XYZ file of C-alpha atoms in Angstrom:
423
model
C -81.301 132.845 110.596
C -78.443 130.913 109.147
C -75.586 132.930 107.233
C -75.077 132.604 103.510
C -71.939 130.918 103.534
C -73.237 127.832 106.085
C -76.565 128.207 103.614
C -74.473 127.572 100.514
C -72.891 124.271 102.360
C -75.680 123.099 102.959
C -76.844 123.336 99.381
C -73.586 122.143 98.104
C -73.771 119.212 100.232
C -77.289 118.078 99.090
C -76.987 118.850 95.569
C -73.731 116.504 95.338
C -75.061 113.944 98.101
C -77.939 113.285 95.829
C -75.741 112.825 92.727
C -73.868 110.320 94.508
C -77.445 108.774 96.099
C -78.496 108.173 92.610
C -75.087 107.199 90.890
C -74.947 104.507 94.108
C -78.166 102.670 92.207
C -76.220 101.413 89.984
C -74.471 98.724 91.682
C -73.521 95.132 91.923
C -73.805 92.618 94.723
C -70.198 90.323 95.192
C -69.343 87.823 98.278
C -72.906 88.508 99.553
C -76.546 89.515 98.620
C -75.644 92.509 101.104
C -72.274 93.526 100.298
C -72.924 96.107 97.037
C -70.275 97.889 95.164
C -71.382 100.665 93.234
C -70.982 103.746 91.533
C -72.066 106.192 93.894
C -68.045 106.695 95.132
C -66.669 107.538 91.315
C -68.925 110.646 91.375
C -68.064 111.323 94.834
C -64.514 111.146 94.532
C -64.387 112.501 91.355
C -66.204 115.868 92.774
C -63.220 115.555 95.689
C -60.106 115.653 93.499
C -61.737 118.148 90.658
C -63.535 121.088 92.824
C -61.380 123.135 95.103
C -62.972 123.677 98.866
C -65.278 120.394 98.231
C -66.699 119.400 101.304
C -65.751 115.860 101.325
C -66.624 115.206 105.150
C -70.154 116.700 105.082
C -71.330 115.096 101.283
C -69.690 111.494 102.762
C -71.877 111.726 105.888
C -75.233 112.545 104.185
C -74.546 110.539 101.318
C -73.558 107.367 103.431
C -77.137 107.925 105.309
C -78.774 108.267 102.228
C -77.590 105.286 100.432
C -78.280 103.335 103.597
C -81.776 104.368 103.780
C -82.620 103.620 100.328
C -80.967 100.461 100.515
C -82.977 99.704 103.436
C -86.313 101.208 102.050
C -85.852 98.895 98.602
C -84.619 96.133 100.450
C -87.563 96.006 102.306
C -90.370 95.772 99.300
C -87.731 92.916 97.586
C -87.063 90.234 100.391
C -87.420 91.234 104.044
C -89.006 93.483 106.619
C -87.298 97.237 107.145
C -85.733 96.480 110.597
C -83.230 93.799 108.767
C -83.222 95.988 105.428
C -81.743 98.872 107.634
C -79.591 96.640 109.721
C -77.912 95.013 106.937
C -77.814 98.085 105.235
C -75.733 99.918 108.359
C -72.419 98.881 107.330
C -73.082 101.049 103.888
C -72.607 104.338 106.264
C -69.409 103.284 108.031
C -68.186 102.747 104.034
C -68.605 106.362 103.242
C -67.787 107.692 106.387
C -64.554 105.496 105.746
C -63.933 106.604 102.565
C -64.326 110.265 102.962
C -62.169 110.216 106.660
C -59.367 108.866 104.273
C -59.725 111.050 101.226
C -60.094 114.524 103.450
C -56.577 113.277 105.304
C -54.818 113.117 101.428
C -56.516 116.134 100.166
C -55.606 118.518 103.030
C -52.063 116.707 104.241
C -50.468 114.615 101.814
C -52.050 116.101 98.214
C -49.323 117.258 95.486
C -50.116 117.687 92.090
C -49.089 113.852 91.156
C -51.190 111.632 89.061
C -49.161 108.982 90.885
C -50.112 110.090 93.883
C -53.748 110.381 93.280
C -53.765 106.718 91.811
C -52.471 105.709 94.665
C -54.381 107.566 97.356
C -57.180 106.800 95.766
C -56.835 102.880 95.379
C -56.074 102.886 98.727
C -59.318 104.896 99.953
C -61.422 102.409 98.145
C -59.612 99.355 99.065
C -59.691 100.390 103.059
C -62.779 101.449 103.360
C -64.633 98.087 101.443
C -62.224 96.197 104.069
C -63.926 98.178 106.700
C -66.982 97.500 105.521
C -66.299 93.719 105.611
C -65.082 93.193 108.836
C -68.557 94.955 109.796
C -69.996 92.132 107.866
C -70.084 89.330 110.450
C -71.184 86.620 107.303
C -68.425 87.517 105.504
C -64.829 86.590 106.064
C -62.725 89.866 104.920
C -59.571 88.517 105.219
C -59.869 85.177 102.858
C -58.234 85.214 99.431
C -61.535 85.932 97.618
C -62.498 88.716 99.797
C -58.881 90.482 99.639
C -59.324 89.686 95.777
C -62.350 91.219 95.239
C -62.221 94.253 96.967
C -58.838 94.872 95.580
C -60.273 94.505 91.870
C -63.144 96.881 93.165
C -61.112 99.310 94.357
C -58.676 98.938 90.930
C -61.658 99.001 88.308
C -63.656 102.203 90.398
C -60.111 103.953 90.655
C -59.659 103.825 87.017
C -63.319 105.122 86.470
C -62.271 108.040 88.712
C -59.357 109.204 86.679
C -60.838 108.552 83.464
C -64.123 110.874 84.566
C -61.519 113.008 85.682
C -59.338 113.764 82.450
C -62.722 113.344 80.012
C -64.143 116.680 82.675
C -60.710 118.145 82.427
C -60.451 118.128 78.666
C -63.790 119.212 78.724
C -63.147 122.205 80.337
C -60.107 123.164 78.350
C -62.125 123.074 75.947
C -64.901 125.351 77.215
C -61.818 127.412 78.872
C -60.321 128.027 74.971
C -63.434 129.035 73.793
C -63.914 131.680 76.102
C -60.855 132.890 76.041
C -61.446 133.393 72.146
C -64.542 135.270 72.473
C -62.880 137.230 75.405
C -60.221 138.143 72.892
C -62.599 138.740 70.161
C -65.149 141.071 72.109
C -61.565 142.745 72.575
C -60.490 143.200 69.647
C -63.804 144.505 68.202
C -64.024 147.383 71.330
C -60.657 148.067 70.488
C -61.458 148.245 66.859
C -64.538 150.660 67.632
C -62.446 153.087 70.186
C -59.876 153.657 67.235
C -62.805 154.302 64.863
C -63.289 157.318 67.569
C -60.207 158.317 67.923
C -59.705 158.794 64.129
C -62.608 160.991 64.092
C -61.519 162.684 66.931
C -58.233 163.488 65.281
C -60.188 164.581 62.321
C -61.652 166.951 64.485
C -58.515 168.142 65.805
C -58.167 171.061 62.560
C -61.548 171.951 63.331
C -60.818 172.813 66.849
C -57.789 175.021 66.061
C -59.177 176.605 63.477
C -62.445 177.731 65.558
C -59.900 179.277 68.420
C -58.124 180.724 66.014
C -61.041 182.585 64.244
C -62.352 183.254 67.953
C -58.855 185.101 67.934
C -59.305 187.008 65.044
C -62.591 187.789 65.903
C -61.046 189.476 69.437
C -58.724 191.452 67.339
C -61.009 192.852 65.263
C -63.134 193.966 67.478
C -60.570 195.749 70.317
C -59.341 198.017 67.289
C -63.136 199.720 67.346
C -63.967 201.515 70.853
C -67.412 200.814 70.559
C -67.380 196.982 70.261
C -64.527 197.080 73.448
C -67.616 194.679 75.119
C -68.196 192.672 72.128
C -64.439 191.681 72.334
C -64.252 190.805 75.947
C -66.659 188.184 74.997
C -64.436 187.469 72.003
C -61.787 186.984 74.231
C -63.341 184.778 76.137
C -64.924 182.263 73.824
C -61.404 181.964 72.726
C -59.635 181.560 76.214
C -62.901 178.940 76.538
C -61.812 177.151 73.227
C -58.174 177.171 74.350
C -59.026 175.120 77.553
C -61.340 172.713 75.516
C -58.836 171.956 73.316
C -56.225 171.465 76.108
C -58.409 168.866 77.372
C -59.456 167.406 74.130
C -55.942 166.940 73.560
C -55.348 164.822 77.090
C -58.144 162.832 76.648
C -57.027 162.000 72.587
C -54.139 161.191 73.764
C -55.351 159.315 76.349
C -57.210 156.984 74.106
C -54.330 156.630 72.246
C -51.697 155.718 74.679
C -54.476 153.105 75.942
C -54.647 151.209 72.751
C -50.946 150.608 72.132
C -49.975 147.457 72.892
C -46.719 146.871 74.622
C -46.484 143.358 72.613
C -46.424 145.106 69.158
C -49.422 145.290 66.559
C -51.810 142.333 66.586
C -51.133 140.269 63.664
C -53.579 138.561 61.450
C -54.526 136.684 58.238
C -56.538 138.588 56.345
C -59.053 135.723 56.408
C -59.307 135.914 59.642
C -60.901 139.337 60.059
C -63.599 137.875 58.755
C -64.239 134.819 61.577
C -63.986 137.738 63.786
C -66.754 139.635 62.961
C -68.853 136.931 61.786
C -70.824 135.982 65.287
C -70.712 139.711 66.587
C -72.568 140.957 62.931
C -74.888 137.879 63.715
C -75.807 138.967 66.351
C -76.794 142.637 65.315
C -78.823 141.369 62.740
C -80.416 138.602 65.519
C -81.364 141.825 67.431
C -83.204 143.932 64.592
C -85.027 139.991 64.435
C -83.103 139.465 60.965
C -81.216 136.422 59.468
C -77.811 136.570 58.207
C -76.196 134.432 55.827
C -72.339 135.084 55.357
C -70.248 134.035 52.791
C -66.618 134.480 51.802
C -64.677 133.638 48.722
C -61.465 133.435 47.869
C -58.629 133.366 50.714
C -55.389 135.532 51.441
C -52.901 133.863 54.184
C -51.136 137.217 53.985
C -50.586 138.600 57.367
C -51.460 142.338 58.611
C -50.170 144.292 61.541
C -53.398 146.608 60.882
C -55.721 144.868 62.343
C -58.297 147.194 64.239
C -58.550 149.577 61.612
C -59.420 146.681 59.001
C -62.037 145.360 61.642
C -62.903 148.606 61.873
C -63.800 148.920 58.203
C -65.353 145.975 57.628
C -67.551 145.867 61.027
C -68.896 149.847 59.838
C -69.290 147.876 56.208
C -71.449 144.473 57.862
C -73.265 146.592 60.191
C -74.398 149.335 57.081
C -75.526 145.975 55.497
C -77.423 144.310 58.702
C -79.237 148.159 59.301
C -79.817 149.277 56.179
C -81.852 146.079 54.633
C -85.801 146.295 54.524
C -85.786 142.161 54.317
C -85.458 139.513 57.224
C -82.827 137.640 55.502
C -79.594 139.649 54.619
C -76.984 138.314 52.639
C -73.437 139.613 52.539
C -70.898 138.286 50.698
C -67.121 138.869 51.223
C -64.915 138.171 47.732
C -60.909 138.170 48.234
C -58.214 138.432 45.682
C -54.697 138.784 46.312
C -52.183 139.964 43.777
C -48.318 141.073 43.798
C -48.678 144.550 45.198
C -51.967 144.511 46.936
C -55.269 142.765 48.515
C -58.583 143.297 46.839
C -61.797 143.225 49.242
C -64.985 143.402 48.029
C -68.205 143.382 50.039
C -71.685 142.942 48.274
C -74.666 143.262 49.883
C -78.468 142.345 48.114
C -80.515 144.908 49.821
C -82.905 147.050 47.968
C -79.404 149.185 46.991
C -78.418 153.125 47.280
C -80.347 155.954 45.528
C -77.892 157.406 42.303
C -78.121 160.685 44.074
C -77.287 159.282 47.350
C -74.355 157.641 46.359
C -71.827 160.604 45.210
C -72.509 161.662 48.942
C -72.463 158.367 51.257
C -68.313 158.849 52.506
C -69.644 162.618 53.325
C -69.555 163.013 57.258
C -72.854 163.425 58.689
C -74.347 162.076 55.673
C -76.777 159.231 56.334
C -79.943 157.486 54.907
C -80.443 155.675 58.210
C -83.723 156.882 60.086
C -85.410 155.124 62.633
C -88.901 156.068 61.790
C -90.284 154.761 65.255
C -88.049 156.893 67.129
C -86.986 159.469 64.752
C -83.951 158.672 65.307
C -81.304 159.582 62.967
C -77.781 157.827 62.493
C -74.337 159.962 62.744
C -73.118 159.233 59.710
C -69.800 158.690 60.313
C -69.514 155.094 59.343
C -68.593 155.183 55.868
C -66.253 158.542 56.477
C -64.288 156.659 58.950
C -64.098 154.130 56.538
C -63.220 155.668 53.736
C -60.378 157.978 55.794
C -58.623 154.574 57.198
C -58.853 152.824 53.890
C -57.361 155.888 51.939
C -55.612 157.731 54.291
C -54.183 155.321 57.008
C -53.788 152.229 54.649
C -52.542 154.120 51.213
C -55.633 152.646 49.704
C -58.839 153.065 47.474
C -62.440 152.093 48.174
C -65.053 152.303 45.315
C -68.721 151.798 45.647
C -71.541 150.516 43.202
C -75.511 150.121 43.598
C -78.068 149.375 42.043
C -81.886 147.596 43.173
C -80.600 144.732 44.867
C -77.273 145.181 45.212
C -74.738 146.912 46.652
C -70.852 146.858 46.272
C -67.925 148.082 47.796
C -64.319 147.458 46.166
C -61.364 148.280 48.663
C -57.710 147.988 47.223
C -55.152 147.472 49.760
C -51.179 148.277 48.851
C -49.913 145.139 50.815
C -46.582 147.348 51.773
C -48.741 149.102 53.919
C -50.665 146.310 55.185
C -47.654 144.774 56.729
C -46.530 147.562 59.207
């Protein structure tokens, strides 16, 4: 049984041995009906210089036999019988074979990072091996003034194809490499956005915690004073001692969290526009996945720049998401309106679903509140989204956040004092 790694040469070797086999079909025929140049070497060479660990040796070999054998095999149907075909054919091998002897010697020994260098080395692989290739060619003298010529504008004209497939698949991948690296940075910043949503309501908890242990205390105290609850407090006691150690370790892991999202760089900072690119393909894609179609729209611009920038992500992803979940159509339209004044941004997000029930909406910032049920499932949604997003509006960023429904629409107004906005 052969091992993976010799399996995966072996595949490597074919795949790119029958690139070059077909890119060598496109050739041309100089000095001699059997002398060919082609483009089968560009692609080889080009695979060489660009991929690290390329097996040069093992891709010239099978490629060189390849190309000789469909020389040989269409040479045959066009002029003559296979036995010439093949023989005239033969010196095609000893080209490759050539060529990738040469290019395996720069790569491993000589190989810097030079453009120069690469010219060079690689004008000079194609020039010796079509020499070599010529002096196998009894019919043809190699070393006239038209032969030297020739293969020396060969060599010239296929080196230049090399480097220029070489920087168009470089700047190609830059460009592939930059656009990952921005979705990389945006999936970041939107799991970073969504662990501080957490940690704010874990801090809200925080009271809740104390004040639990603390009536757990009181509870204890009551109860020792009367000698026939001395039981009852004992298990006072210890629900309190219980809640003490849960809140120790609440505490470690808040803080935790917290330590884990500074950043030793400073805050992020971002137009406010930009938010908005953000969470544009990452809301498109929750509403691809409940098999809904989003149109998106902002108006307006701000260039002002904000060091908050996962708690406004925050908002507005809780704000997009409400949107996407809560609309009974396929197509859901949001619409993001910005204003910017002296003192202070002004955000406003409308929605056209079929809008919030009047007696609904005095309680949607309530925590726990929701009119999100999954009637399939029964499931039932925490609620917390609009809390958290009405405690970072009004009580991390200073501001206000208003909301207005009716059939068809819904609206929420956020006011943001920009003095906050810029720590």
């Amino acid at each position: 049984m052969k091992s993976p790694k010799y399996f995966d040469l072996f595949l490597h070797t074919l795949f790119y041995s029958l690139i070059t086999v077909a890119a060598a079909q496109f050739y041309i025929n100089i000095f001699s009906p059997e002398f060919s140049v082609s483009l089968g070497i560009v692609f080889l060479a080009s695979f060489a210089m660009l991929a690290p660990d390329f097996p040069v040796l093992p891709v010239s070999a099978l490629s060189g036999v390849l190309v000789m054998f469909s020389r040989a095999f269409l040479g045959s149907f066009r002029e003559s019988s296979f036995n010439i075909s093949f023989s005239l054919a033969v010196p095609e091998l000893f080209f490759y074979l050539f060529y990738g002897v040469l290019l395996t010697v720069y790569i491993v020994k000589i190989r810097k990072s030079s453009v120069l260098m690469d010219t060079a080395a690689l004008l000079f692989c194609d020039y010796a091996a079509n020499f070599g290739e010529l002096m196998l060619r009894l019919n043809i003298n190699a070393f006239s003034l038209s032969s030297q010529s020739g293969i020396l504008m060969t060599a010239m004209f296929r080196t230049a194809l090399i480097l220029i497939f070489m920087t168009v698949f470089r700047r190609y991948h830059l460009v592939l490499l930059k656009k990952e690296q921005q979705d990389y940075y945006r999936n970041l910043s939107l799991l970073t956005a969504r662990l501080q949503e957490e940690v704010i309501w874990m801090e809200k908890n925080t009271s809740l915690v104390e004040s639990t242990m603390h009536s757990a205390y009181q509870l204890f105290e009551r109860l020792r004073s009367d000698s026939s609850t001395k039981d009852a407090a004992k298990d006072a006691l210890i629900i309190a001692n219980d809640i003490h150690e849960i809140k120790k370790e609440y505490y470690l892991i808040l803080r935790g969290l917290s330590d884990a999202l500074q950043t030793e760089d400073g805050p992020l900072r971002l137009e406010f526009g930009e938010l908005f690119s953000l969470l544009r393909s990452p809301v498109e894609q929750i509403a691809s996945a409940a098999h809904k179609t989003l149109s998106f729209e902002v108006k307006g611009r701000s260039s002002f720049r904000t060091g908050h920038v996962y708690e406004l992500l925050s908002v507005f992803r809780n704000l997009f998401t409400n949107a996407v979940e809560a609309s009974k159509n396929d197509q859901v339209f949001i619409q993001v309106t910005l204003e910017e004044t002296t003192d202070e941004i002004l955000c406003t997000v409308t929605d056209h679903g079929q809008g919030i029930p009047p007696d609904a909406l005095s309680q949607i910032f309530d925590a726990g509140f929701s009119t999100k049920i999954n009637y399939e499932t029964g499931e039932i949604s925490r609620g917390l989204g609009l809390n958290i997003v009405k405690g970072i509006v009004e009580e991390n960023l200073g501001g206000r956040i208003h909301a207005d429904s009716c059939p068809g629409n819904t609206c929420f107004s956020i006011r943001l004092p920009k003095e906050t906005l810029e720590g």
